[in-house]
């Protein structure tokens, strides 16, 4: 069961740059003892608003979603590391719950 | 005096004739037969299946921006209230949280 989800927005780059950034991210995850379960590409698209990060104005970005299991104490250091990475525009770690859909809703 | 005698005569005649009829009526009414028109206890057979809100059995996600955009105003970007969306409280809360989450994550715009 995935415990955490990393919603990652990377800078719009060429294929080798994106793959290198992803590889770096997953390696940092695995270094800290996380088990990566799934890596989804949500495509490259226009960002909903201009994001200013690392002295750069970003208009386009590629969205990725990484599911992983990990201990909760590594998350702060991981986020710190991701904020310092120049290629990462916005990293967000979310907790993942599966119970919401299973419970009955509205008596149907 | 004559009238009284006449009345008593009529009364006796009536009693002789009508008494048997009266008796038979009373005897039949004492036995109670089971009434077939009485109501049987059962669940309402015309009961309609309970309708749920729009998003019953639909998972609301911050990634699903198309679904979320249906619950926000296209002009101001404000989330519609429950009296407009007609969602149940649980789903309305989920939608509101997902919209705010997607703004923070850079998935959808707030303007």
PDB file of C-alpha atoms in Angstrom:
ATOM      1  CA  UNK A   1       0.000   0.000   0.000  1.00  0.00           C
ATOM      2  CA  UNK A   2       1.580   3.284  -0.988  1.00  0.00           C
ATOM      3  CA  UNK A   3       2.212   5.411   2.015  1.00  0.00           C
ATOM      4  CA  UNK A   4       3.351   8.570   0.309  1.00  0.00           C
ATOM      5  CA  UNK A   5       3.008  10.225  -3.033  1.00  0.00           C
ATOM      6  CA  UNK A   6       5.499  12.701  -4.469  1.00  0.00           C
ATOM      7  CA  UNK A   7       3.810  15.102  -6.877  1.00  0.00           C
ATOM      8  CA  UNK A   8       6.807  16.443  -8.748  1.00  0.00           C
ATOM      9  CA  UNK A   9       6.923  19.259 -11.271  1.00  0.00           C
ATOM     10  CA  UNK A  10      10.148  19.307 -13.246  1.00  0.00           C
ATOM     11  CA  UNK A  11      11.483  22.030 -15.480  1.00  0.00           C
ATOM     12  CA  UNK A  12      10.599  21.659 -19.160  1.00  0.00           C
ATOM     13  CA  UNK A  13      13.763  20.009 -20.508  1.00  0.00           C
ATOM     14  CA  UNK A  14      14.902  17.695 -23.247  1.00  0.00           C
ATOM     15  CA  UNK A  15      14.501  13.958 -22.769  1.00  0.00           C
ATOM     16  CA  UNK A  16      17.984  13.213 -21.373  1.00  0.00           C
ATOM     17  CA  UNK A  17      17.730  16.102 -18.886  1.00  0.00           C
ATOM     18  CA  UNK A  18      14.348  14.935 -17.582  1.00  0.00           C
ATOM     19  CA  UNK A  19      15.467  11.342 -17.281  1.00  0.00           C
ATOM     20  CA  UNK A  20      18.617  12.403 -15.411  1.00  0.00           C
ATOM     21  CA  UNK A  21      16.574  14.512 -12.980  1.00  0.00           C
ATOM     22  CA  UNK A  22      14.141  11.656 -12.360  1.00  0.00           C
ATOM     23  CA  UNK A  23      16.991   9.228 -11.852  1.00  0.00           C
ATOM     24  CA  UNK A  24      18.555  11.571  -9.300  1.00  0.00           C
ATOM     25  CA  UNK A  25      15.259  11.920  -7.433  1.00  0.00           C
ATOM     26  CA  UNK A  26      14.599   8.199  -7.268  1.00  0.00           C
ATOM     27  CA  UNK A  27      18.176   7.552  -6.176  1.00  0.00           C
ATOM     28  CA  UNK A  28      17.855  10.046  -3.314  1.00  0.00           C
ATOM     29  CA  UNK A  29      14.647   8.298  -2.308  1.00  0.00           C
ATOM     30  CA  UNK A  30      16.286   4.895  -2.315  1.00  0.00           C
ATOM     31  CA  UNK A  31      19.362   6.187  -0.481  1.00  0.00           C
ATOM     32  CA  UNK A  32      17.109   7.176   2.411  1.00  0.00           C
ATOM     33  CA  UNK A  33      15.567   3.762   2.546  1.00  0.00           C
ATOM     34  CA  UNK A  34      12.319   4.370   0.636  1.00  0.00           C
ATOM     35  CA  UNK A  35      10.802   1.678  -1.563  1.00  0.00           C
ATOM     36  CA  UNK A  36       9.622   3.201  -4.822  1.00  0.00           C
ATOM     37  CA  UNK A  37       6.447   1.532  -5.985  1.00  0.00           C
ATOM     38  CA  UNK A  38       5.253   3.470  -9.015  1.00  0.00           C
ATOM     39  CA  UNK A  39       6.392   6.274 -11.278  1.00  0.00           C
ATOM     40  CA  UNK A  40       3.755   7.943 -13.434  1.00  0.00           C
ATOM     41  CA  UNK A  41       4.220  10.582 -16.100  1.00  0.00           C
ATOM     42  CA  UNK A  42       1.312  12.997 -16.264  1.00  0.00           C
ATOM     43  CA  UNK A  43       2.767  14.723 -19.324  1.00  0.00           C
ATOM     44  CA  UNK A  44       4.381  18.049 -20.079  1.00  0.00           C
ATOM     45  CA  UNK A  45       1.995  20.948 -20.115  1.00  0.00           C
ATOM     46  CA  UNK A  46       1.631  24.662 -19.591  1.00  0.00           C
ATOM     47  CA  UNK A  47       1.737  25.504 -15.916  1.00  0.00           C
ATOM     48  CA  UNK A  48      -1.476  27.053 -14.545  1.00  0.00           C
ATOM     49  CA  UNK A  49       0.469  30.117 -13.429  1.00  0.00           C
ATOM     50  CA  UNK A  50       4.021  31.436 -13.720  1.00  0.00           C
ATOM     51  CA  UNK A  51       6.226  29.848 -11.100  1.00  0.00           C
ATOM     52  CA  UNK A  52       9.378  31.637 -10.093  1.00  0.00           C
ATOM     53  CA  UNK A  53      11.950  29.188  -8.785  1.00  0.00           C
ATOM     54  CA  UNK A  54      15.756  29.245  -8.627  1.00  0.00           C
ATOM     55  CA  UNK A  55      15.845  32.681 -10.271  1.00  0.00           C
ATOM     56  CA  UNK A  56      13.929  31.384 -13.263  1.00  0.00           C
ATOM     57  CA  UNK A  57      10.421  32.023 -14.485  1.00  0.00           C
ATOM     58  CA  UNK A  58       8.796  28.759 -15.506  1.00  0.00           C
ATOM     59  CA  UNK A  59       5.864  28.588 -17.919  1.00  0.00           C
ATOM     60  CA  UNK A  60       5.963  24.934 -18.919  1.00  0.00           C
ATOM     61  CA  UNK A  61       6.652  21.905 -16.774  1.00  0.00           C
ATOM     62  CA  UNK A  62       6.488  18.139 -16.778  1.00  0.00           C
ATOM     63  CA  UNK A  63       4.374  16.491 -14.112  1.00  0.00           C
ATOM     64  CA  UNK A  64       5.418  13.254 -12.430  1.00  0.00           C
ATOM     65  CA  UNK A  65       3.922  11.173  -9.673  1.00  0.00           C
ATOM     66  CA  UNK A  66       6.068   8.854  -7.537  1.00  0.00           C
ATOM     67  CA  UNK A  67       4.422   6.416  -5.105  1.00  0.00           C
ATOM     68  CA  UNK A  68       6.708   5.157  -2.399  1.00  0.00           C
ATOM     69  CA  UNK A  69       6.733   3.513   0.980  1.00  0.00           C
ATOM     70  CA  UNK A  70       8.999   5.079   3.530  1.00  0.00           C
ATOM     71  CA  UNK A  71       9.568   5.947   7.150  1.00  0.00           C
ATOM     72  CA  UNK A  72       8.092   9.336   8.080  1.00  0.00           C
ATOM     73  CA  UNK A  73      11.323  10.754   9.543  1.00  0.00           C
ATOM     74  CA  UNK A  74      13.112  11.058   6.175  1.00  0.00           C
ATOM     75  CA  UNK A  75      10.500  13.311   4.615  1.00  0.00           C
ATOM     76  CA  UNK A  76      11.819  16.652   5.883  1.00  0.00           C
ATOM     77  CA  UNK A  77      15.352  15.947   4.684  1.00  0.00           C
ATOM     78  CA  UNK A  78      14.012  14.680   1.374  1.00  0.00           C
ATOM     79  CA  UNK A  79      11.934  17.806   0.792  1.00  0.00           C
ATOM     80  CA  UNK A  80      14.918  19.942   1.746  1.00  0.00           C
ATOM     81  CA  UNK A  81      17.020  18.159  -0.854  1.00  0.00           C
ATOM     82  CA  UNK A  82      14.353  18.523  -3.539  1.00  0.00           C
ATOM     83  CA  UNK A  83      13.931  22.230  -2.884  1.00  0.00           C
ATOM     84  CA  UNK A  84      17.656  22.688  -3.525  1.00  0.00           C
ATOM     85  CA  UNK A  85      17.559  20.793  -6.828  1.00  0.00           C
ATOM     86  CA  UNK A  86      17.627  23.301  -9.709  1.00  0.00           C
ATOM     87  CA  UNK A  87      15.592  21.172 -12.101  1.00  0.00           C
ATOM     88  CA  UNK A  88      12.705  20.659  -9.687  1.00  0.00           C
ATOM     89  CA  UNK A  89      10.083  23.398  -9.858  1.00  0.00           C
ATOM     90  CA  UNK A  90       7.688  22.188  -7.160  1.00  0.00           C
ATOM     91  CA  UNK A  91       8.011  19.070  -5.025  1.00  0.00           C
ATOM     92  CA  UNK A  92       5.122  18.017  -2.783  1.00  0.00           C
ATOM     93  CA  UNK A  93       4.821  14.910  -0.641  1.00  0.00           C
ATOM     94  CA  UNK A  94       1.302  13.748   0.164  1.00  0.00           C
ATOM     95  CA  UNK A  95       0.057  10.926   2.320  1.00  0.00           C
ATOM     96  CA  UNK A  96      -1.929   8.352   0.389  1.00  0.00           C
ATOM     97  CA  UNK A  97      -5.114   6.809   1.825  1.00  0.00           C
ATOM     98  CA  UNK A  98      -7.124   4.034   0.155  1.00  0.00           C
ATOM     99  CA  UNK A  99     -10.012   3.922   2.592  1.00  0.00           C
ATOM    100  CA  UNK A 100     -11.999   6.873   1.261  1.00  0.00           C
ATOM    101  CA  UNK A 101     -13.541   5.165  -1.762  1.00  0.00           C
ATOM    102  CA  UNK A 102     -14.423   1.899  -0.059  1.00  0.00           C
ATOM    103  CA  UNK A 103     -16.857   3.262   2.541  1.00  0.00           C
ATOM    104  CA  UNK A 104     -20.481   3.591   1.496  1.00  0.00           C
ATOM    105  CA  UNK A 105     -21.504   7.046   0.389  1.00  0.00           C
ATOM    106  CA  UNK A 106     -24.957   8.646   0.500  1.00  0.00           C
ATOM    107  CA  UNK A 107     -26.603   5.317   1.255  1.00  0.00           C
ATOM    108  CA  UNK A 108     -26.381   4.094  -2.366  1.00  0.00           C
TER     109      UNK A 108
ATOM    110  CA  UNK B   1    -107.786   2.740  28.053  1.00  0.00           C
ATOM    111  CA  UNK B   2    -108.879   1.368  24.750  1.00  0.00           C
ATOM    112  CA  UNK B   3    -105.697   2.776  23.168  1.00  0.00           C
ATOM    113  CA  UNK B   4    -103.502   1.066  25.732  1.00  0.00           C
ATOM    114  CA  UNK B   5    -105.142  -2.300  25.070  1.00  0.00           C
ATOM    115  CA  UNK B   6    -104.610  -1.826  21.341  1.00  0.00           C
ATOM    116  CA  UNK B   7    -100.982  -1.071  21.849  1.00  0.00           C
ATOM    117  CA  UNK B   8    -100.393  -4.114  24.006  1.00  0.00           C
ATOM    118  CA  UNK B   9    -102.114  -6.290  21.360  1.00  0.00           C
ATOM    119  CA  UNK B  10     -99.854  -4.868  18.633  1.00  0.00           C
ATOM    120  CA  UNK B  11     -96.835  -5.369  20.825  1.00  0.00           C
ATOM    121  CA  UNK B  12     -97.581  -9.040  21.468  1.00  0.00           C
ATOM    122  CA  UNK B  13     -98.178  -9.641  17.766  1.00  0.00           C
ATOM    123  CA  UNK B  14     -94.920  -7.948  16.863  1.00  0.00           C
ATOM    124  CA  UNK B  15     -93.001  -9.897  19.473  1.00  0.00           C
ATOM    125  CA  UNK B  16     -94.423 -13.211  18.215  1.00  0.00           C
ATOM    126  CA  UNK B  17     -93.541 -12.425  14.651  1.00  0.00           C
ATOM    127  CA  UNK B  18     -90.355 -10.422  14.874  1.00  0.00           C
ATOM    128  CA  UNK B  19     -88.626 -11.975  17.870  1.00  0.00           C
ATOM    129  CA  UNK B  20     -87.204 -14.945  16.009  1.00  0.00           C
ATOM    130  CA  UNK B  21     -85.748 -12.580  13.425  1.00  0.00           C
ATOM    131  CA  UNK B  22     -84.108 -10.479  16.108  1.00  0.00           C
ATOM    132  CA  UNK B  23     -82.649 -13.525  17.799  1.00  0.00           C
ATOM    133  CA  UNK B  24     -81.143 -14.859  14.582  1.00  0.00           C
ATOM    134  CA  UNK B  25     -79.479 -11.532  13.931  1.00  0.00           C
ATOM    135  CA  UNK B  26     -77.836 -11.483  17.350  1.00  0.00           C
ATOM    136  CA  UNK B  27     -76.584 -15.075  17.078  1.00  0.00           C
ATOM    137  CA  UNK B  28     -74.841 -14.500  13.737  1.00  0.00           C
ATOM    138  CA  UNK B  29     -73.043 -11.305  14.874  1.00  0.00           C
ATOM    139  CA  UNK B  30     -71.423 -12.995  17.910  1.00  0.00           C
ATOM    140  CA  UNK B  31     -69.110 -15.205  15.686  1.00  0.00           C
ATOM    141  CA  UNK B  32     -66.264 -13.075  14.141  1.00  0.00           C
ATOM    142  CA  UNK B  33     -64.907 -14.265  10.758  1.00  0.00           C
ATOM    143  CA  UNK B  34     -61.338 -13.299   9.655  1.00  0.00           C
ATOM    144  CA  UNK B  35     -61.576 -10.232   7.404  1.00  0.00           C
ATOM    145  CA  UNK B  36     -59.612 -10.746   4.190  1.00  0.00           C
ATOM    146  CA  UNK B  37     -59.411  -7.013   3.542  1.00  0.00           C
ATOM    147  CA  UNK B  38     -57.257  -6.403   6.614  1.00  0.00           C
ATOM    148  CA  UNK B  39     -53.742  -4.904   5.950  1.00  0.00           C
ATOM    149  CA  UNK B  40     -50.774  -7.322   5.736  1.00  0.00           C
ATOM    150  CA  UNK B  41     -47.537  -6.078   7.211  1.00  0.00           C
ATOM    151  CA  UNK B  42     -44.855  -5.816   4.483  1.00  0.00           C
ATOM    152  CA  UNK B  43     -42.207  -3.399   3.251  1.00  0.00           C
ATOM    153  CA  UNK B  44     -43.411  -0.723   0.864  1.00  0.00           C
ATOM    154  CA  UNK B  45     -43.285  -2.467  -2.582  1.00  0.00           C
ATOM    155  CA  UNK B  46     -43.303   0.886  -4.374  1.00  0.00           C
ATOM    156  CA  UNK B  47     -40.266   2.166  -2.544  1.00  0.00           C
ATOM    157  CA  UNK B  48     -37.786   3.843  -4.916  1.00  0.00           C
ATOM    158  CA  UNK B  49     -34.076   3.050  -4.640  1.00  0.00           C
ATOM    159  CA  UNK B  50     -32.338   5.695  -2.587  1.00  0.00           C
ATOM    160  CA  UNK B  51     -30.656   8.224  -4.861  1.00  0.00           C
ATOM    161  CA  UNK B  52     -27.160   9.372  -4.058  1.00  0.00           C
ATOM    162  CA  UNK B  53     -25.422  12.608  -4.942  1.00  0.00           C
ATOM    163  CA  UNK B  54     -23.610  13.105  -8.259  1.00  0.00           C
ATOM    164  CA  UNK B  55     -20.259  11.912  -7.021  1.00  0.00           C
ATOM    165  CA  UNK B  56     -21.432   8.793  -5.231  1.00  0.00           C
ATOM    166  CA  UNK B  57     -18.896   6.078  -6.068  1.00  0.00           C
ATOM    167  CA  UNK B  58     -16.627   8.568  -7.837  1.00  0.00           C
ATOM    168  CA  UNK B  59     -13.184   9.182  -6.374  1.00  0.00           C
ATOM    169  CA  UNK B  60     -12.291  12.850  -6.220  1.00  0.00           C
ATOM    170  CA  UNK B  61      -8.598  13.506  -6.891  1.00  0.00           C
ATOM    171  CA  UNK B  62      -6.490  16.636  -7.123  1.00  0.00           C
ATOM    172  CA  UNK B  63      -5.086  15.300 -10.419  1.00  0.00           C
ATOM    173  CA  UNK B  64      -8.540  15.141 -11.996  1.00  0.00           C
ATOM    174  CA  UNK B  65      -8.634  18.829 -12.900  1.00  0.00           C
ATOM    175  CA  UNK B  66     -11.435  18.418 -15.431  1.00  0.00           C
ATOM    176  CA  UNK B  67     -13.777  17.023 -12.815  1.00  0.00           C
ATOM    177  CA  UNK B  68     -12.817  19.699 -10.309  1.00  0.00           C
ATOM    178  CA  UNK B  69     -13.290  22.501 -12.848  1.00  0.00           C
ATOM    179  CA  UNK B  70     -16.983  21.586 -12.993  1.00  0.00           C
ATOM    180  CA  UNK B  71     -17.424  22.698  -9.398  1.00  0.00           C
ATOM    181  CA  UNK B  72     -15.699  26.060  -9.666  1.00  0.00           C
ATOM    182  CA  UNK B  73     -16.858  29.225 -11.366  1.00  0.00           C
ATOM    183  CA  UNK B  74     -15.276  29.757 -14.808  1.00  0.00           C
ATOM    184  CA  UNK B  75     -15.091  33.509 -14.180  1.00  0.00           C
ATOM    185  CA  UNK B  76     -13.930  33.930 -10.629  1.00  0.00           C
ATOM    186  CA  UNK B  77     -12.559  30.459  -9.834  1.00  0.00           C
ATOM    187  CA  UNK B  78     -14.585  30.278  -6.612  1.00  0.00           C
ATOM    188  CA  UNK B  79     -15.885  26.919  -5.414  1.00  0.00           C
ATOM    189  CA  UNK B  80     -19.669  26.629  -5.711  1.00  0.00           C
ATOM    190  CA  UNK B  81     -21.629  26.104  -2.530  1.00  0.00           C
ATOM    191  CA  UNK B  82     -23.584  22.997  -1.620  1.00  0.00           C
ATOM    192  CA  UNK B  83     -26.898  24.583  -2.589  1.00  0.00           C
ATOM    193  CA  UNK B  84     -25.601  24.815  -6.173  1.00  0.00           C
ATOM    194  CA  UNK B  85     -23.612  21.606  -6.557  1.00  0.00           C
ATOM    195  CA  UNK B  86     -26.186  19.504  -4.635  1.00  0.00           C
ATOM    196  CA  UNK B  87     -23.481  17.193  -3.354  1.00  0.00           C
ATOM    197  CA  UNK B  88     -23.595  15.419  -0.045  1.00  0.00           C
ATOM    198  CA  UNK B  89     -21.508  16.938   2.744  1.00  0.00           C
ATOM    199  CA  UNK B  90     -18.754  14.354   2.468  1.00  0.00           C
ATOM    200  CA  UNK B  91     -18.220  14.781  -1.268  1.00  0.00           C
ATOM    201  CA  UNK B  92     -18.520  18.564  -1.092  1.00  0.00           C
ATOM    202  CA  UNK B  93     -15.736  18.604   1.495  1.00  0.00           C
ATOM    203  CA  UNK B  94     -13.615  16.292  -0.643  1.00  0.00           C
ATOM    204  CA  UNK B  95     -14.093  18.481  -3.704  1.00  0.00           C
ATOM    205  CA  UNK B  96     -13.213  21.649  -1.807  1.00  0.00           C
ATOM    206  CA  UNK B  97     -10.081  20.060  -0.363  1.00  0.00           C
ATOM    207  CA  UNK B  98      -9.038  18.686  -3.750  1.00  0.00           C
ATOM    208  CA  UNK B  99      -9.476  22.067  -5.433  1.00  0.00           C
ATOM    209  CA  UNK B 100      -7.345  23.803  -2.815  1.00  0.00           C
ATOM    210  CA  UNK B 101      -4.766  21.011  -2.998  1.00  0.00           C
ATOM    211  CA  UNK B 102      -4.498  21.320  -6.768  1.00  0.00           C
ATOM    212  CA  UNK B 103      -3.934  25.076  -6.460  1.00  0.00           C
ATOM    213  CA  UNK B 104      -1.080  24.468  -4.033  1.00  0.00           C
ATOM    214  CA  UNK B 105       0.449  21.698  -6.149  1.00  0.00           C
ATOM    215  CA  UNK B 106       0.433  23.750  -9.330  1.00  0.00           C
ATOM    216  CA  UNK B 107      -2.082  21.513 -11.082  1.00  0.00           C
ATOM    217  CA  UNK B 108      -4.807  24.085 -11.576  1.00  0.00           C
ATOM    218  CA  UNK B 109      -5.061  27.835 -11.426  1.00  0.00           C
ATOM    219  CA  UNK B 110      -6.897  29.778  -8.765  1.00  0.00           C
ATOM    220  CA  UNK B 111      -7.603  32.731 -11.050  1.00  0.00           C
TER     221      UNK B 111
END
